[in-house]
Coordinates of C-alpha atoms and ligand atoms in Angstrom, one line a residue:
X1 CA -39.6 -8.9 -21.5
X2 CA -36.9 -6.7 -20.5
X3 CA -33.8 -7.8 -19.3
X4 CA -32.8 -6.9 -15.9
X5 CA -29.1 -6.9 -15.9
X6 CA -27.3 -4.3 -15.1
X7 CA -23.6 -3.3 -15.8
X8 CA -21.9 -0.4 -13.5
X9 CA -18.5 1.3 -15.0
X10 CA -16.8 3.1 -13.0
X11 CA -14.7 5.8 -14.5
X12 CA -11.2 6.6 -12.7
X13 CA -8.8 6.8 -14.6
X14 CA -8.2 10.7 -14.9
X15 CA -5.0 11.4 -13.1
X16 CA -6.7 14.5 -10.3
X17 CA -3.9 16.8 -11.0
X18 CA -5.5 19.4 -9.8
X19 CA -5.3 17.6 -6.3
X20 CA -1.2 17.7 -6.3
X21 CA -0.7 14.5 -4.8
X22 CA 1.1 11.4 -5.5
X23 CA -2.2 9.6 -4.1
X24 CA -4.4 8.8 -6.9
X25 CA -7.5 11.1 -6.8
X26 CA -9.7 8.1 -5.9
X27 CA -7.9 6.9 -2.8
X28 CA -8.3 10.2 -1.7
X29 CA -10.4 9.2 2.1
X30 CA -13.9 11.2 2.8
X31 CA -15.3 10.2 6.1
X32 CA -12.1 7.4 6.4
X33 CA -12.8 5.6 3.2
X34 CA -11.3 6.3 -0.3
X35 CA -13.8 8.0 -2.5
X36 CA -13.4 5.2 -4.5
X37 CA -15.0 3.1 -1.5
X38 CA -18.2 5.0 -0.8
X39 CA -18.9 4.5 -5.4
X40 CA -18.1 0.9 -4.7
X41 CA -20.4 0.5 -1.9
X42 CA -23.3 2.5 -3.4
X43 CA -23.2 0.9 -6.5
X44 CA -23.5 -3.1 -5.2
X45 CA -27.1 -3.2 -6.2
X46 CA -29.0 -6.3 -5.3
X47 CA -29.6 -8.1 -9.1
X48 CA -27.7 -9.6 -12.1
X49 CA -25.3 -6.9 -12.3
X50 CA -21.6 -6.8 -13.3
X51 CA -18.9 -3.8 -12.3
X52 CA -16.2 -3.1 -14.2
X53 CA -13.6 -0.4 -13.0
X54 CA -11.6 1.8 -15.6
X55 CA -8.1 2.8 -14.2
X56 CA -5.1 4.5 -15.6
X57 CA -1.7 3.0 -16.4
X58 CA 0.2 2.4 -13.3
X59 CA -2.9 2.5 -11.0
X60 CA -1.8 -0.8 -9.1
X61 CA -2.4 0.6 -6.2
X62 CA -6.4 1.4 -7.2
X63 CA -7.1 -1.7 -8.9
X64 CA -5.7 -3.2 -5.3
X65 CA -8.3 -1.6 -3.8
X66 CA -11.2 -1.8 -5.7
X67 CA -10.4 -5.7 -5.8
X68 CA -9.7 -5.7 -2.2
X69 CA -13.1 -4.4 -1.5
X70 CA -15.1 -6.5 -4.2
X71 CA -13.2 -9.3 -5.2
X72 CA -15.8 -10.2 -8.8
X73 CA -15.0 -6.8 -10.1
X74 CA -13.4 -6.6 -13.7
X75 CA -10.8 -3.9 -14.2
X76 CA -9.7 -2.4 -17.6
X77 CA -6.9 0.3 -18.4
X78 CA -6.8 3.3 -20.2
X79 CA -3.7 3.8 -21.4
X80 CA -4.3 7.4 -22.2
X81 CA -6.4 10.1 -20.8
X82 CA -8.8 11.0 -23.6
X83 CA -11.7 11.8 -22.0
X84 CA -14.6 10.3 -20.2
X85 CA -16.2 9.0 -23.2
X86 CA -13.1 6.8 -23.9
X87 CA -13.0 5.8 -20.5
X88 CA -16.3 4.8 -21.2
X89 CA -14.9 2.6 -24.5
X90 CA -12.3 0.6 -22.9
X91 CA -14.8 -0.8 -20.7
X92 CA -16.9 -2.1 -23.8
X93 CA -15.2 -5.5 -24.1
X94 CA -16.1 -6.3 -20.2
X95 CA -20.1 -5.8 -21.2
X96 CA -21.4 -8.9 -23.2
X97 CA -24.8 -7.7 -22.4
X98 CA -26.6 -6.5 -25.2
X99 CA -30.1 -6.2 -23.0
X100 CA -30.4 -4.4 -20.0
X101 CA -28.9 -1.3 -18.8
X102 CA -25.4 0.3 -18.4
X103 CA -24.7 2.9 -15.5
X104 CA -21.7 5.0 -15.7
X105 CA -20.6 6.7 -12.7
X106 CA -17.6 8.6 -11.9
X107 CA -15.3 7.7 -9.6
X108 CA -14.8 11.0 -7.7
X109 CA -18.4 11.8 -6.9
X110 CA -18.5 9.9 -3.9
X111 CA -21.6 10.8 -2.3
X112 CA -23.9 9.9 -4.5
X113 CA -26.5 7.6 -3.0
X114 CA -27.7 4.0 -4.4
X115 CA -31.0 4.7 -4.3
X116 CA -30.5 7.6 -6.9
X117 CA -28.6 5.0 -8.8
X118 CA -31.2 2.2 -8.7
X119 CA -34.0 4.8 -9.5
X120 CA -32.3 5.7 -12.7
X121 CA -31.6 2.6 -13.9
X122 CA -35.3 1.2 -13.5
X123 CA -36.2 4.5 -15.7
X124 CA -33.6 3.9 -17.8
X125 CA -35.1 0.0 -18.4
X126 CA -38.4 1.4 -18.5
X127 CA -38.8 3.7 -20.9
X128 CA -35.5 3.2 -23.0
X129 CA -34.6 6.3 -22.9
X130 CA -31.2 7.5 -21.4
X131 CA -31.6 9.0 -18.3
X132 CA -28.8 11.4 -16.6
X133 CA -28.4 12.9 -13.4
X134 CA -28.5 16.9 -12.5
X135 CA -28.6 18.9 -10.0
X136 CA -29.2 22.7 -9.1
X137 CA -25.4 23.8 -8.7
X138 CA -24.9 27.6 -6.3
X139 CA -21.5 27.9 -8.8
X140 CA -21.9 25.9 -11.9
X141 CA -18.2 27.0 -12.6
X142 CA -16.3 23.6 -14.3
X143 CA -19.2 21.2 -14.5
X144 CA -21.2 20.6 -17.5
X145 CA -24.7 22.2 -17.9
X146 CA -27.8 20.4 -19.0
X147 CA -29.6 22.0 -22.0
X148 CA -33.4 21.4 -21.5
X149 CA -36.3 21.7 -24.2
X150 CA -39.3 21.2 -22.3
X151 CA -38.9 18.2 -20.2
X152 CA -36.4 16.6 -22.6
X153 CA -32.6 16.8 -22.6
X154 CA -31.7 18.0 -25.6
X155 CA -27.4 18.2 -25.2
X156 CA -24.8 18.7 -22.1
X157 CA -22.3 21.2 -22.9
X158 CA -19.0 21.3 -21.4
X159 CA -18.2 24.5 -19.2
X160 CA -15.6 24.8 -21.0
X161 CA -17.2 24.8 -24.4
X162 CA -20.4 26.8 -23.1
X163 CA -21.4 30.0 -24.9
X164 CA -22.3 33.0 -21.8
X165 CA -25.9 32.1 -22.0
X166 CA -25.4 28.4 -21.9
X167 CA -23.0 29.2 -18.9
X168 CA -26.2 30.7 -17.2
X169 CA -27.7 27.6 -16.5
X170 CA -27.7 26.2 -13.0
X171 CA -28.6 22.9 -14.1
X172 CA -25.6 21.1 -14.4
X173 CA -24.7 17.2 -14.9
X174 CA -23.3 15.3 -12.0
X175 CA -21.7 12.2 -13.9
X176 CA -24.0 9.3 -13.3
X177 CA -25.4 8.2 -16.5
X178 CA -28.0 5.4 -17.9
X179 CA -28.2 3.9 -21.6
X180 CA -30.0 1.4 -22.8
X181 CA -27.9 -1.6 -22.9
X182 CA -28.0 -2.5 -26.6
X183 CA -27.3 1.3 -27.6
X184 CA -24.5 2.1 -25.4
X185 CA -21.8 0.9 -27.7
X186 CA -22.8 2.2 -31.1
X187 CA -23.0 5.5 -29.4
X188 CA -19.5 5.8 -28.3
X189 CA -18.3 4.7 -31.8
X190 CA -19.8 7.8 -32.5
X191 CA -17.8 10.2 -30.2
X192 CA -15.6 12.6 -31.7
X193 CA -13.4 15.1 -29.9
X194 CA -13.7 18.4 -31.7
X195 CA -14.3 20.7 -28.7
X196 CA -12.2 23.0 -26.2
X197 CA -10.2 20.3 -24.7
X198 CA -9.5 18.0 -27.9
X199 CA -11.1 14.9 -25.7
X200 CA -13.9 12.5 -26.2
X201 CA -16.9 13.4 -23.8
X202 CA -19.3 11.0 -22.2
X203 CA -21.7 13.8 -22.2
X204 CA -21.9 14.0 -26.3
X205 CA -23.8 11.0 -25.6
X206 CA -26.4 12.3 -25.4
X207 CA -27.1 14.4 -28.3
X208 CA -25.7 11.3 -30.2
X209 CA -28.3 9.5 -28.6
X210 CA -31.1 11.9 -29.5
X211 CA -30.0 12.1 -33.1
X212 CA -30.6 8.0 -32.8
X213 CA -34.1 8.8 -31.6
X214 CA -33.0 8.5 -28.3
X215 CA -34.9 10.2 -25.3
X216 CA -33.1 11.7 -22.6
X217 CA -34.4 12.3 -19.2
X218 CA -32.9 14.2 -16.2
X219 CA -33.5 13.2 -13.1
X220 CA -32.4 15.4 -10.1
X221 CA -31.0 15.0 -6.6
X222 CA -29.3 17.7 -4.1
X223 CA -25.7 19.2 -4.8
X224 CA -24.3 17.7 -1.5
X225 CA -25.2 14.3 -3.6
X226 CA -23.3 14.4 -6.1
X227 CA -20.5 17.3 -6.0
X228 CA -17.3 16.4 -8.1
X229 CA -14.1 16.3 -6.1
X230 CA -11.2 18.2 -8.6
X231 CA -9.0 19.2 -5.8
X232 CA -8.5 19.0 -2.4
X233 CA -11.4 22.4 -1.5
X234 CA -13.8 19.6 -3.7
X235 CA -12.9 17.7 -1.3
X236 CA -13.0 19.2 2.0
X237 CA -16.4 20.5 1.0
X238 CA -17.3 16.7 0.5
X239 CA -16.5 15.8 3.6
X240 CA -18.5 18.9 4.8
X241 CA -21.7 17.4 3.4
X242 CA -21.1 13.8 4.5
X243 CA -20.3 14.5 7.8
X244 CA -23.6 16.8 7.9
X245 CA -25.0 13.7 6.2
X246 CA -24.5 11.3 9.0
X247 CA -24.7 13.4 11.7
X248 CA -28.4 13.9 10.8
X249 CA -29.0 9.9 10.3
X250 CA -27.3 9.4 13.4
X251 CA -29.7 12.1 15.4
X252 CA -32.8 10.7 13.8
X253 CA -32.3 7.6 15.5
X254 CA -31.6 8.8 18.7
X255 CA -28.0 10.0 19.2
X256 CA -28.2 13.4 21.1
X257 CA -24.8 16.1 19.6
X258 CA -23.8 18.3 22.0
X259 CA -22.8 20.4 19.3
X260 CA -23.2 18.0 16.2
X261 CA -20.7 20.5 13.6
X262 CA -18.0 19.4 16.1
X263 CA -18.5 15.6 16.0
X264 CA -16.6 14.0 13.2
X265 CA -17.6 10.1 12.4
X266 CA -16.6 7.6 10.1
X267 CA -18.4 5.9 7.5
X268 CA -19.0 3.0 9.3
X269 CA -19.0 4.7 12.9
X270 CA -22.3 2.6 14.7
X271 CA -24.0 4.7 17.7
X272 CA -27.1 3.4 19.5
X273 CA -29.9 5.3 20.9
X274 CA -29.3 7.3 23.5
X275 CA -25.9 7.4 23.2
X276 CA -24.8 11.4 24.3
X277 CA -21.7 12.2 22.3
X278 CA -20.0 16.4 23.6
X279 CA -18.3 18.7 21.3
X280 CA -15.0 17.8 19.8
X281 CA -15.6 14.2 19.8
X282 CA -13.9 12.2 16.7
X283 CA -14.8 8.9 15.6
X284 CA -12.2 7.3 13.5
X285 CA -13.4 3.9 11.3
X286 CA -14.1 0.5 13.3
X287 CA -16.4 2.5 16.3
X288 CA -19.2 0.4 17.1
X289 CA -20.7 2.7 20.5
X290 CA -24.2 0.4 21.7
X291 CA -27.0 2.3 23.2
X292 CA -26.4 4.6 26.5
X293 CA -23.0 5.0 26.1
X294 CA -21.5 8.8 27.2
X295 CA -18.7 10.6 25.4
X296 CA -17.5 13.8 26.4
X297 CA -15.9 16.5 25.1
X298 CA -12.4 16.3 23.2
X299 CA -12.7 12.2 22.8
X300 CA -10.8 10.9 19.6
X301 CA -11.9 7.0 19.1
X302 CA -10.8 4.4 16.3
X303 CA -11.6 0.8 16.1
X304 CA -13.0 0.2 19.7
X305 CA -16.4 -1.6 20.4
X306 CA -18.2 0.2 23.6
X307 CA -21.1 -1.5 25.4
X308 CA -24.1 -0.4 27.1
X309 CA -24.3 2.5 29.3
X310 CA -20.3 2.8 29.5
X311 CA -18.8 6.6 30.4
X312 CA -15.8 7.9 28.4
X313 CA -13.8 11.0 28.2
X314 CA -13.3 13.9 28.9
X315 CA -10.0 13.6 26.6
X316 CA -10.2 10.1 26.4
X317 CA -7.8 8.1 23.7
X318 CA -9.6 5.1 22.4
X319 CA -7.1 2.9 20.5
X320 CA -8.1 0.0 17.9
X321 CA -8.6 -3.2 19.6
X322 CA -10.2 -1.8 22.0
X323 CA -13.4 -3.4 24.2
X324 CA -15.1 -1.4 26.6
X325 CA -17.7 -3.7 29.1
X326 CA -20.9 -2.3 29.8
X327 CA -21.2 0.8 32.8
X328 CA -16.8 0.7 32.6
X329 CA -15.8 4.3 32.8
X330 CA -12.7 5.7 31.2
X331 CA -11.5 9.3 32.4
X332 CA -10.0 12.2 31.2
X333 CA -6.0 11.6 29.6
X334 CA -6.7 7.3 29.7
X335 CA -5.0 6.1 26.5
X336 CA -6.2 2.6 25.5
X337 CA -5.1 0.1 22.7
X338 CA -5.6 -3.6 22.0
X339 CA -7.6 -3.4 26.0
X340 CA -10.6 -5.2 27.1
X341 CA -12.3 -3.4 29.9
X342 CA -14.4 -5.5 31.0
X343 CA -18.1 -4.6 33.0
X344 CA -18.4 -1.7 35.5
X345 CA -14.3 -2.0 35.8
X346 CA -12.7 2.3 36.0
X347 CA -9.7 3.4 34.6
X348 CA -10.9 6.7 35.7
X349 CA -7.6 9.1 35.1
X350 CA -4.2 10.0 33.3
X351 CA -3.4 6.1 32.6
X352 CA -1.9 3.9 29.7
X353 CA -3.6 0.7 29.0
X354 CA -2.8 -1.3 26.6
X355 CA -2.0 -5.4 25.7
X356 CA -4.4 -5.5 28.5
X357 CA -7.8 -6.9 30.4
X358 CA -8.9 -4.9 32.9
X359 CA -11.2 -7.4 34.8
X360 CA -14.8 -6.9 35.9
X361 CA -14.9 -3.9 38.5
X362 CA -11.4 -3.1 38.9
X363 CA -10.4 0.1 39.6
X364 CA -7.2 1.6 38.0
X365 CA -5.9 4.2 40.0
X366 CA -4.3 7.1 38.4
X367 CA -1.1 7.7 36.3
X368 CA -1.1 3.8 35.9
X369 CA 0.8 2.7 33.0
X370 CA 1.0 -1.1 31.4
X371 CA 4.6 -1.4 30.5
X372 CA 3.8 -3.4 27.7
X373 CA 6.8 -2.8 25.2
X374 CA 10.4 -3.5 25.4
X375 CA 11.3 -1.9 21.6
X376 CA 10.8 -5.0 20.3
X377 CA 8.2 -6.8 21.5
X378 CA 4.7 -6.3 23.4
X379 CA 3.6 -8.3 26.2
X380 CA 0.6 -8.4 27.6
X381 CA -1.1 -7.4 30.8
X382 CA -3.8 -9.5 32.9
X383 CA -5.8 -7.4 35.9
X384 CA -8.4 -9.3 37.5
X385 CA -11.7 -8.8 38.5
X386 CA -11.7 -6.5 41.3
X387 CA -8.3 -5.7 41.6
X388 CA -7.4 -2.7 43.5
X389 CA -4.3 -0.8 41.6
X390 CA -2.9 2.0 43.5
X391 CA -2.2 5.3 41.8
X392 CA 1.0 5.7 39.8
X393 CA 1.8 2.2 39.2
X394 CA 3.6 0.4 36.5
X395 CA 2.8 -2.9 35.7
X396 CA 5.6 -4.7 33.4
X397 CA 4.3 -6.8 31.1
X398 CA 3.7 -10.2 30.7
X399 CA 2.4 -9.9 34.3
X400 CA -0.7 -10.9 36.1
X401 CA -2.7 -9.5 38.7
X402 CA -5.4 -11.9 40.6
X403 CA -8.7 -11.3 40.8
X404 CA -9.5 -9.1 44.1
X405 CA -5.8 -8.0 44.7
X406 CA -4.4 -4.8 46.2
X407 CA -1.5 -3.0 45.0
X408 CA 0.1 -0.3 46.5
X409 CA 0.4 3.0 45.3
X410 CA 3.6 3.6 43.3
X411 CA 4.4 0.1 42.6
X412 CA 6.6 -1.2 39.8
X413 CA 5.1 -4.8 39.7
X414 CA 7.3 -7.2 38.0
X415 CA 5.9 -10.2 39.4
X416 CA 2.5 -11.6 39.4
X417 CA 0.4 -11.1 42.2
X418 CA -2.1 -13.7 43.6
X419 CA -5.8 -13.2 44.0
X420 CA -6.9 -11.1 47.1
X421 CA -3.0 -10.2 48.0
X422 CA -1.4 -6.9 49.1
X423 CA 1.0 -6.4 46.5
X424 CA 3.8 -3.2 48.0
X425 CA 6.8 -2.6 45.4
X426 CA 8.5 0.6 46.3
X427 CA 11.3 1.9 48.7
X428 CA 10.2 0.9 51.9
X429 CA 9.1 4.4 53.9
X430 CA 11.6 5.6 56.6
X431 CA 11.7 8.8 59.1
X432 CA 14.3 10.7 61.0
X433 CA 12.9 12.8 64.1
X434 CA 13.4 16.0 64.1
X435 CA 16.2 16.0 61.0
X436 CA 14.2 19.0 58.9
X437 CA 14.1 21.2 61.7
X438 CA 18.3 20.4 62.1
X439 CA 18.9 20.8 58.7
X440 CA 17.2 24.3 58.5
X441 CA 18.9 25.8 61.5
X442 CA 21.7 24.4 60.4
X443 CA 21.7 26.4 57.1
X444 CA 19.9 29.6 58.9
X445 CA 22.9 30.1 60.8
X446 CA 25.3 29.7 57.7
X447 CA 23.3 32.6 56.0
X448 CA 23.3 34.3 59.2
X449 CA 27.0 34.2 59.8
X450 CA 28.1 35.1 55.5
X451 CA 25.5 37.7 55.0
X452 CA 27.2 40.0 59.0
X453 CA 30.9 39.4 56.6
Ligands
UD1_1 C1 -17.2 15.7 -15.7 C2 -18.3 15.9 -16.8 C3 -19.1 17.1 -16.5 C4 -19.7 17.0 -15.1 C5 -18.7 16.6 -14.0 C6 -19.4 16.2 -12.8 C7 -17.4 15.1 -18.9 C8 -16.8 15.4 -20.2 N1 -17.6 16.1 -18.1 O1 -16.3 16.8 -15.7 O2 -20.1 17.3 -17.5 O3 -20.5 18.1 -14.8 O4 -17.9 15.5 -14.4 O5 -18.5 16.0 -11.7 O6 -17.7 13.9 -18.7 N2 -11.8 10.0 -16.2 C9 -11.3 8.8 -16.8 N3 -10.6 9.0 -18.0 C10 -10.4 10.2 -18.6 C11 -11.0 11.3 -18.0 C12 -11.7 11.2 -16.8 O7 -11.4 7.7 -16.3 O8 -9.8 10.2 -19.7 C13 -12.5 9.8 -15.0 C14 -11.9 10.6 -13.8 O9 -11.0 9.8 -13.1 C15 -13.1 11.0 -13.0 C16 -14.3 11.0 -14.0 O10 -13.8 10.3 -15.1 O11 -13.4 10.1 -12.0 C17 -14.6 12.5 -14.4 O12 -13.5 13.1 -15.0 P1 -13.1 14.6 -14.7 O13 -11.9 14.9 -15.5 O14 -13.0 14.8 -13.3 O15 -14.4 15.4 -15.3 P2 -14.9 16.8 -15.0 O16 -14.1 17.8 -15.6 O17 -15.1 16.9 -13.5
CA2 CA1 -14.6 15.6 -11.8

């Protein structure tokens, strides 16, 4: 019987310098998540498996994260940069598992998906061979090509170390890798480092593990799986394919694009069916948008939970902490943060709302702020259901205003204001008859009498 565990290491200890940054490579976000995220998330398969991350001295800051995100996993360092291969080592003493498989992925090919993952480990278990992952590659340039001999793998070679006919090959190796459990070790004991860059290369594993008469199998998936991010064009092209990625899930269960290369989501942005989203729109992580909802052109949302048939934008902020109530409408130049808007309530133009409930049906005239900081503290805003506020108001926080209440245009309320009440706070308006037309022939004559000098 074989064993169905399953150990995942996750290489990530190579310091990116090719991405000039003082973030390590895999905090690096695609689609508002570290890279490091979307390897952690595709690799939580559903069985007896174990992960174990391999980090670099002084990668607090990763290990943080990874722990953060997956509390059971077990992280080792490697104190020096030798290679993959030795990345590969210092996660030996982590796998007690002689049966079974071990998967090693890399930590900056982000976008490879769990099902590739799960497919090659079941081959891997299967058939005891090892069993790497290629892809077709438009410029192989810097990846590692996959020598073939008939259907068998018979070595990867380095770009580095490629003769100009090896460098011909398309096929190229995208990082994820799975040995049989019990061989994994004894063929990194094996590794030496005699090649262009003096370092000890997962890859050799598998000509190691042919000469043990070890098969190797490729398996394939597309490029805009499994592309490498070395610097930061990797990684804007990443990006490029995830967003394309989701924007074609999200349209295949019923999301209508206006123009779908202009809509930017997160990796965890939700949209329901029939939800309409215009060109320009940006989804930051934390947007949870239910079925019918509208968004129109030039919105930019982050953490904000929108309900049924709801209307937003043109130009609408959405803040985090935001709750829009089903059929609300929020209009063109509305900023919201930590708001609840509740049901069929409109904050329809130019307005700040935030620290705030906006009660059922209210209407929010325009240019009305909630005063809801003082430098040091925020306070919070109540409007009740129904409540009328005039245009141009500001409303300084903590203040309440009862359900059903009026308030005038212009009003700096300070005070609350009961339910169904007129609420006026401005100068009082005065006239005096017949003043303009004094004043002007007042100042007609002046110019009159200097301009005859
Ligand atoms: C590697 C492969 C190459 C493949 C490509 C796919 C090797 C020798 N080469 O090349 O065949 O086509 O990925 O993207 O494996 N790392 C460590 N410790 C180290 C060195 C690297 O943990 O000492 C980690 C890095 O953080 C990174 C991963 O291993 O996440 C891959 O290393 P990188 O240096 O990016 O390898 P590539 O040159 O891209
Ligand atoms: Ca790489």
């Amino acid at each position: 019987m074989t064993s169905n565990a399953l150990s995942t290491v996750i290489l990530a200890a190579g310091k990116g310098t090719r991405m000039k940054s003082r973030l390590p490579k895999v905090l690096h976000e695609i689609a508002g998540r570290p890279m490091l995220g979307h390897v952690l998330a595709n690799t939580r398969f559903e069985r007896d498996t174990r992960t174990v991350l391999v980090v670099g001295p002084d990668m607090d800051r990763v290990s943080d994260y990874a722990r953060s995100v997956r509390p059971d996993i077990a992280v080792v360092v490697q104190q020096k940069q030798l290679g993959t291969g030795d990345a590969a080592r210092t996660a030996l003493p982590e796998l007690h598992d002689s049966d079974g498989v071990v998967l090693v992925v890399f930590g900056d090919t982000p976008l490879v998906r769990a099902e590739t993952l799960e497919n090659m480990a079941d081959a891997c278990r299967k058939s005891g061979s090892i069993v790497i992952l290629g892809f077709e590659a438009a410029d192989p340039t810097g990846y590692g090509r996959v020598l073939l001999e008939g259907d068998q793998v018979q070595r990867i070679v380095e770009h580095k170390d490629a003769s100009e006919g090896e460098r011909r090959t398309t096929l190229c190796f995208g990082g994820p890798m799975a040995v049989p459990a019990g061989h994994f070790g004894k063929l990194l004991e094996g590794l030496g480092n005699d090649n262009a860059q003096g370092e000890y290369y997962l890859t050799d594993l598998v000509a190691l593990g042919r000469d043990a008469g070890l098969d190797c199998i490729c398996v394939t998936c597309p490029e805009a799986d499994i592309q490498g991010v070395n610097s930061r064009a990797d990684l804007a092209s990443a990006e490029a394919s995830l967003q394309r990625r989701m924007r074609a899930e999200a349209m295949a269960k019923g999301v209508t694009f206006l123009d779908p290369e202009t809509v930017y989501l997160s990796f965890d942005t939700k949209l329901g069916r029939d939800v309409t989203v215009g060109q320009n729109v940006v989804f930051g992580p934390g947007c949870d948008i239910a079925d019918g909802v509208t968004i129109k052109a030039f919105s930019h949302l982050e953490g904000a939970a929108v309900a049924e048939d709801a209307d937003i934008g043109p130009f609408a902020r959405i803040r985090p902490g935001t709750e829009i109530g089903r059929k609300a409408k929020i209009g063109n130049f509305v900023e919201t943060k930590k708001a609840k808007i509740e049901d069929g309530a409109k904050v329809n133009h130019l307005s700040y709302i935030g620290d705030a409930r906006v009660g059922a049906g209210a209407n929010i005239g325009a240019g009305t702020i909630t005063c809801n900081y003082d430098g040091y503290n925020k306070f919070f805003t109540d409007i009740g259901a129904g409540a009328f506020v005039g245009s141009n108001s500001s409303l300084v926080a903590p203040v309440k205003i009862g359900d059903g209440a009026y308030l005038g245009s212009g009003s700096v309320v300070t005070k609350d204001v009961s339910a169904d009440a007129l609420a006026v706070a401005r100068g009082r308006q005065m006239e005096k008859p017949g003043w303009a037309a004094a004043f002007r022939a007042k100042n007609e004559s002046i110019k009159k009498a200097s301009s005859g000098d």
